[in-house]
Amino acid sequence: MTSLDEGWVRMSLVAAENPELWAFLGQLRRGVTLTGTVAAIESFGVFVALDDGPEHPDFPGVGFITYPELSWSHFEAGSDVVRVGQRVSCEFLQFDTWNGEARLSLRATQPDPFQAFAEGITAGRTLRGRVTKVFPFGVFVEVGAGVEGCVPLRELGAAPGVPPEDVVRVGEEISVSVKEIDRERRRLTLSLRSV
């Protein structure tokens, strides 16, 4: 282990055996924009071959984007957002000392649809949307491009003990009322009961 910035970090052999890689990643600062080419799409994230800096000795690229950092919108697979060979500009988030890679965010370079949506919405407003997911605790409804809100079980308006899937189905268009907008946590609470 190596001490860094008053804390302990795990340092991989990849970084220890590649001082050029370590030096490149160590000089990066959060928020800087890095460009590169999508080198590989895996089930756990996307590798990016960065324009600047050395090649990675083990991975297809020094840059790595986790799935949550690919897009503000819901998607099923990484290939729904990017393709191998595509040029991308990403924001640097952090130096992953264990894997010796730059953690990146593609979505940070794009406007947040939730914030734009929340600008024109107030509590009590009725919206139309499509049910996207049904869980035991409630359902999610897409009410705008890239914007989903949750209708908690108590706001479904069903009798106690009735499961959510007996009230609505995935794909169904419904009207909901806005209960609460939390811009900081990007949460939209909706109600079917009060419509």
PDB file of C-alpha atoms in Angstrom, residues 79-187:
ATOM      1  CA  SER A  79     -23.922  -0.591 -27.212  1.00  0.00           C
ATOM      2  CA  ASP A  80     -27.215   1.347 -26.943  1.00  0.00           C
ATOM      3  CA  VAL A  81     -25.143   4.438 -26.043  1.00  0.00           C
ATOM      4  CA  VAL A  82     -21.745   4.041 -27.759  1.00  0.00           C
ATOM      5  CA  ARG A  83     -20.078   1.830 -30.356  1.00  0.00           C
ATOM      6  CA  VAL A  84     -16.530   0.529 -30.686  1.00  0.00           C
ATOM      7  CA  GLY A  85     -14.477   3.012 -32.685  1.00  0.00           C
ATOM      8  CA  GLN A  86     -16.643   5.999 -31.714  1.00  0.00           C
ATOM      9  CA  ARG A  87     -14.838   9.200 -30.675  1.00  0.00           C
ATOM     10  CA  VAL A  88     -15.883  10.464 -27.225  1.00  0.00           C
ATOM     11  CA  SER A  89     -15.139  13.381 -24.913  1.00  0.00           C
ATOM     12  CA  CYS A  90     -15.493  12.517 -21.230  1.00  0.00           C
ATOM     13  CA  GLU A  91     -15.002  14.175 -17.871  1.00  0.00           C
ATOM     14  CA  PHE A  92     -12.284  12.716 -15.643  1.00  0.00           C
ATOM     15  CA  LEU A  93     -13.708  11.576 -12.299  1.00  0.00           C
ATOM     16  CA  GLN A  94     -10.882   9.792 -10.505  1.00  0.00           C
ATOM     17  CA  PHE A  95      -7.714   7.746 -10.746  1.00  0.00           C
ATOM     18  CA  ASP A  96      -8.489   4.062 -10.123  1.00  0.00           C
ATOM     19  CA  THR A  97      -5.241   3.052  -8.430  1.00  0.00           C
ATOM     20  CA  TRP A  98      -6.152  -0.634  -8.286  1.00  0.00           C
ATOM     21  CA  ASN A  99      -6.735  -1.089 -12.023  1.00  0.00           C
ATOM     22  CA  GLY A 100      -4.423   1.702 -13.138  1.00  0.00           C
ATOM     23  CA  GLU A 101      -7.092   3.505 -15.156  1.00  0.00           C
ATOM     24  CA  ALA A 102      -8.852   6.854 -15.471  1.00  0.00           C
ATOM     25  CA  ARG A 103     -12.496   6.647 -14.402  1.00  0.00           C
ATOM     26  CA  LEU A 104     -14.536   8.757 -16.814  1.00  0.00           C
ATOM     27  CA  SER A 105     -18.055  10.107 -17.231  1.00  0.00           C
ATOM     28  CA  LEU A 106     -19.679  10.549 -20.626  1.00  0.00           C
ATOM     29  CA  ARG A 107     -22.968  11.770 -19.128  1.00  0.00           C
ATOM     30  CA  ALA A 108     -21.213  14.613 -17.256  1.00  0.00           C
ATOM     31  CA  THR A 109     -20.499  16.223 -20.641  1.00  0.00           C
ATOM     32  CA  GLN A 110     -24.219  16.274 -21.499  1.00  0.00           C
ATOM     33  CA  PRO A 111     -27.046  18.381 -20.064  1.00  0.00           C
ATOM     34  CA  ASP A 112     -28.954  16.662 -17.268  1.00  0.00           C
ATOM     35  CA  PRO A 113     -32.517  16.135 -18.552  1.00  0.00           C
ATOM     36  CA  PHE A 114     -33.832  15.930 -14.988  1.00  0.00           C
ATOM     37  CA  GLN A 115     -32.701  19.455 -14.135  1.00  0.00           C
ATOM     38  CA  ALA A 116     -34.212  20.875 -17.329  1.00  0.00           C
ATOM     39  CA  PHE A 117     -37.452  18.967 -16.633  1.00  0.00           C
ATOM     40  CA  ALA A 118     -37.591  20.145 -13.004  1.00  0.00           C
ATOM     41  CA  GLU A 119     -37.349  23.807 -14.093  1.00  0.00           C
ATOM     42  CA  GLY A 120     -40.918  23.784 -15.398  1.00  0.00           C
ATOM     43  CA  ILE A 121     -42.598  21.387 -12.972  1.00  0.00           C
ATOM     44  CA  THR A 122     -44.312  22.089  -9.661  1.00  0.00           C
ATOM     45  CA  ALA A 123     -45.891  19.849  -7.046  1.00  0.00           C
ATOM     46  CA  GLY A 124     -49.518  19.061  -7.839  1.00  0.00           C
ATOM     47  CA  ARG A 125     -49.094  19.091 -11.613  1.00  0.00           C
ATOM     48  CA  THR A 126     -50.588  16.153 -13.523  1.00  0.00           C
ATOM     49  CA  LEU A 127     -48.388  14.368 -16.080  1.00  0.00           C
ATOM     50  CA  ARG A 128     -48.806  11.473 -18.515  1.00  0.00           C
ATOM     51  CA  GLY A 129     -46.177   8.777 -18.579  1.00  0.00           C
ATOM     52  CA  ARG A 130     -45.322   5.164 -19.341  1.00  0.00           C
ATOM     53  CA  VAL A 131     -44.718   2.588 -16.599  1.00  0.00           C
ATOM     54  CA  THR A 132     -41.137   1.329 -17.004  1.00  0.00           C
ATOM     55  CA  LYS A 133     -40.615  -0.887 -13.931  1.00  0.00           C
ATOM     56  CA  VAL A 134     -42.752  -2.523 -11.266  1.00  0.00           C
ATOM     57  CA  PHE A 135     -41.271  -3.384  -7.848  1.00  0.00           C
ATOM     58  CA  PRO A 136     -42.830  -4.527  -4.555  1.00  0.00           C
ATOM     59  CA  PHE A 137     -42.279  -0.995  -3.134  1.00  0.00           C
ATOM     60  CA  GLY A 138     -43.857   0.858  -6.101  1.00  0.00           C
ATOM     61  CA  VAL A 139     -43.520   1.606  -9.800  1.00  0.00           C
ATOM     62  CA  PHE A 140     -41.361   3.829 -12.020  1.00  0.00           C
ATOM     63  CA  VAL A 141     -42.953   6.009 -14.650  1.00  0.00           C
ATOM     64  CA  GLU A 142     -41.128   7.769 -17.486  1.00  0.00           C
ATOM     65  CA  VAL A 143     -42.648  11.257 -17.635  1.00  0.00           C
ATOM     66  CA  GLY A 144     -40.113  12.894 -19.967  1.00  0.00           C
ATOM     67  CA  ALA A 145     -37.124  12.039 -22.136  1.00  0.00           C
ATOM     68  CA  GLY A 146     -34.606  10.552 -19.704  1.00  0.00           C
ATOM     69  CA  VAL A 147     -36.779  11.399 -16.670  1.00  0.00           C
ATOM     70  CA  GLU A 148     -38.377   8.767 -14.471  1.00  0.00           C
ATOM     71  CA  GLY A 149     -40.296   9.225 -11.266  1.00  0.00           C
ATOM     72  CA  CYS A 150     -41.331   6.764  -8.572  1.00  0.00           C
ATOM     73  CA  VAL A 151     -44.898   6.105  -7.485  1.00  0.00           C
ATOM     74  CA  PRO A 152     -44.425   4.585  -4.012  1.00  0.00           C
ATOM     75  CA  LEU A 153     -46.751   1.768  -2.990  1.00  0.00           C
ATOM     76  CA  ARG A 154     -48.743   4.089  -0.691  1.00  0.00           C
ATOM     77  CA  GLU A 155     -49.401   6.428  -3.668  1.00  0.00           C
ATOM     78  CA  LEU A 156     -50.722   3.719  -6.010  1.00  0.00           C
ATOM     79  CA  GLY A 157     -54.193   4.012  -4.502  1.00  0.00           C
ATOM     80  CA  ALA A 158     -54.660   0.260  -4.165  1.00  0.00           C
ATOM     81  CA  ALA A 159     -56.160  -1.485  -1.154  1.00  0.00           C
ATOM     82  CA  PRO A 160     -53.611  -2.713   1.415  1.00  0.00           C
ATOM     83  CA  GLY A 161     -51.978  -5.975   0.360  1.00  0.00           C
ATOM     84  CA  VAL A 162     -52.672  -5.526  -3.364  1.00  0.00           C
ATOM     85  CA  PRO A 163     -49.393  -5.951  -5.271  1.00  0.00           C
ATOM     86  CA  PRO A 164     -48.338  -3.139  -7.658  1.00  0.00           C
ATOM     87  CA  GLU A 165     -48.509  -5.458 -10.697  1.00  0.00           C
ATOM     88  CA  ASP A 166     -52.255  -5.826 -10.045  1.00  0.00           C
ATOM     89  CA  VAL A 167     -52.655  -2.034 -10.358  1.00  0.00           C
ATOM     90  CA  VAL A 168     -50.459  -1.192 -13.381  1.00  0.00           C
ATOM     91  CA  ARG A 169     -48.343  -3.035 -15.966  1.00  0.00           C
ATOM     92  CA  VAL A 170     -45.004  -2.233 -17.602  1.00  0.00           C
ATOM     93  CA  GLY A 171     -45.643  -0.291 -20.803  1.00  0.00           C
ATOM     94  CA  GLU A 172     -49.011   1.069 -19.658  1.00  0.00           C
ATOM     95  CA  GLU A 173     -49.657   4.817 -20.138  1.00  0.00           C
ATOM     96  CA  ILE A 174     -50.986   6.435 -16.976  1.00  0.00           C
ATOM     97  CA  SER A 175     -51.656   9.886 -15.503  1.00  0.00           C
ATOM     98  CA  VAL A 176     -49.787  10.769 -12.327  1.00  0.00           C
ATOM     99  CA  SER A 177     -49.534  13.771 -10.043  1.00  0.00           C
ATOM    100  CA  VAL A 178     -46.217  15.291  -8.920  1.00  0.00           C
ATOM    101  CA  LYS A 179     -45.814  14.946  -5.140  1.00  0.00           C
ATOM    102  CA  GLU A 180     -42.197  16.066  -4.657  1.00  0.00           C
ATOM    103  CA  ILE A 181     -39.181  17.133  -6.711  1.00  0.00           C
ATOM    104  CA  ASP A 182     -35.709  16.677  -5.188  1.00  0.00           C
ATOM    105  CA  ARG A 183     -33.307  18.308  -7.635  1.00  0.00           C
ATOM    106  CA  GLU A 184     -30.200  17.580  -5.595  1.00  0.00           C
ATOM    107  CA  ARG A 185     -30.802  13.816  -5.458  1.00  0.00           C
ATOM    108  CA  ARG A 186     -32.558  13.782  -8.875  1.00  0.00           C
ATOM    109  CA  ARG A 187     -35.698  12.205  -7.428  1.00  0.00           C
TER     110      ARG A 187
END
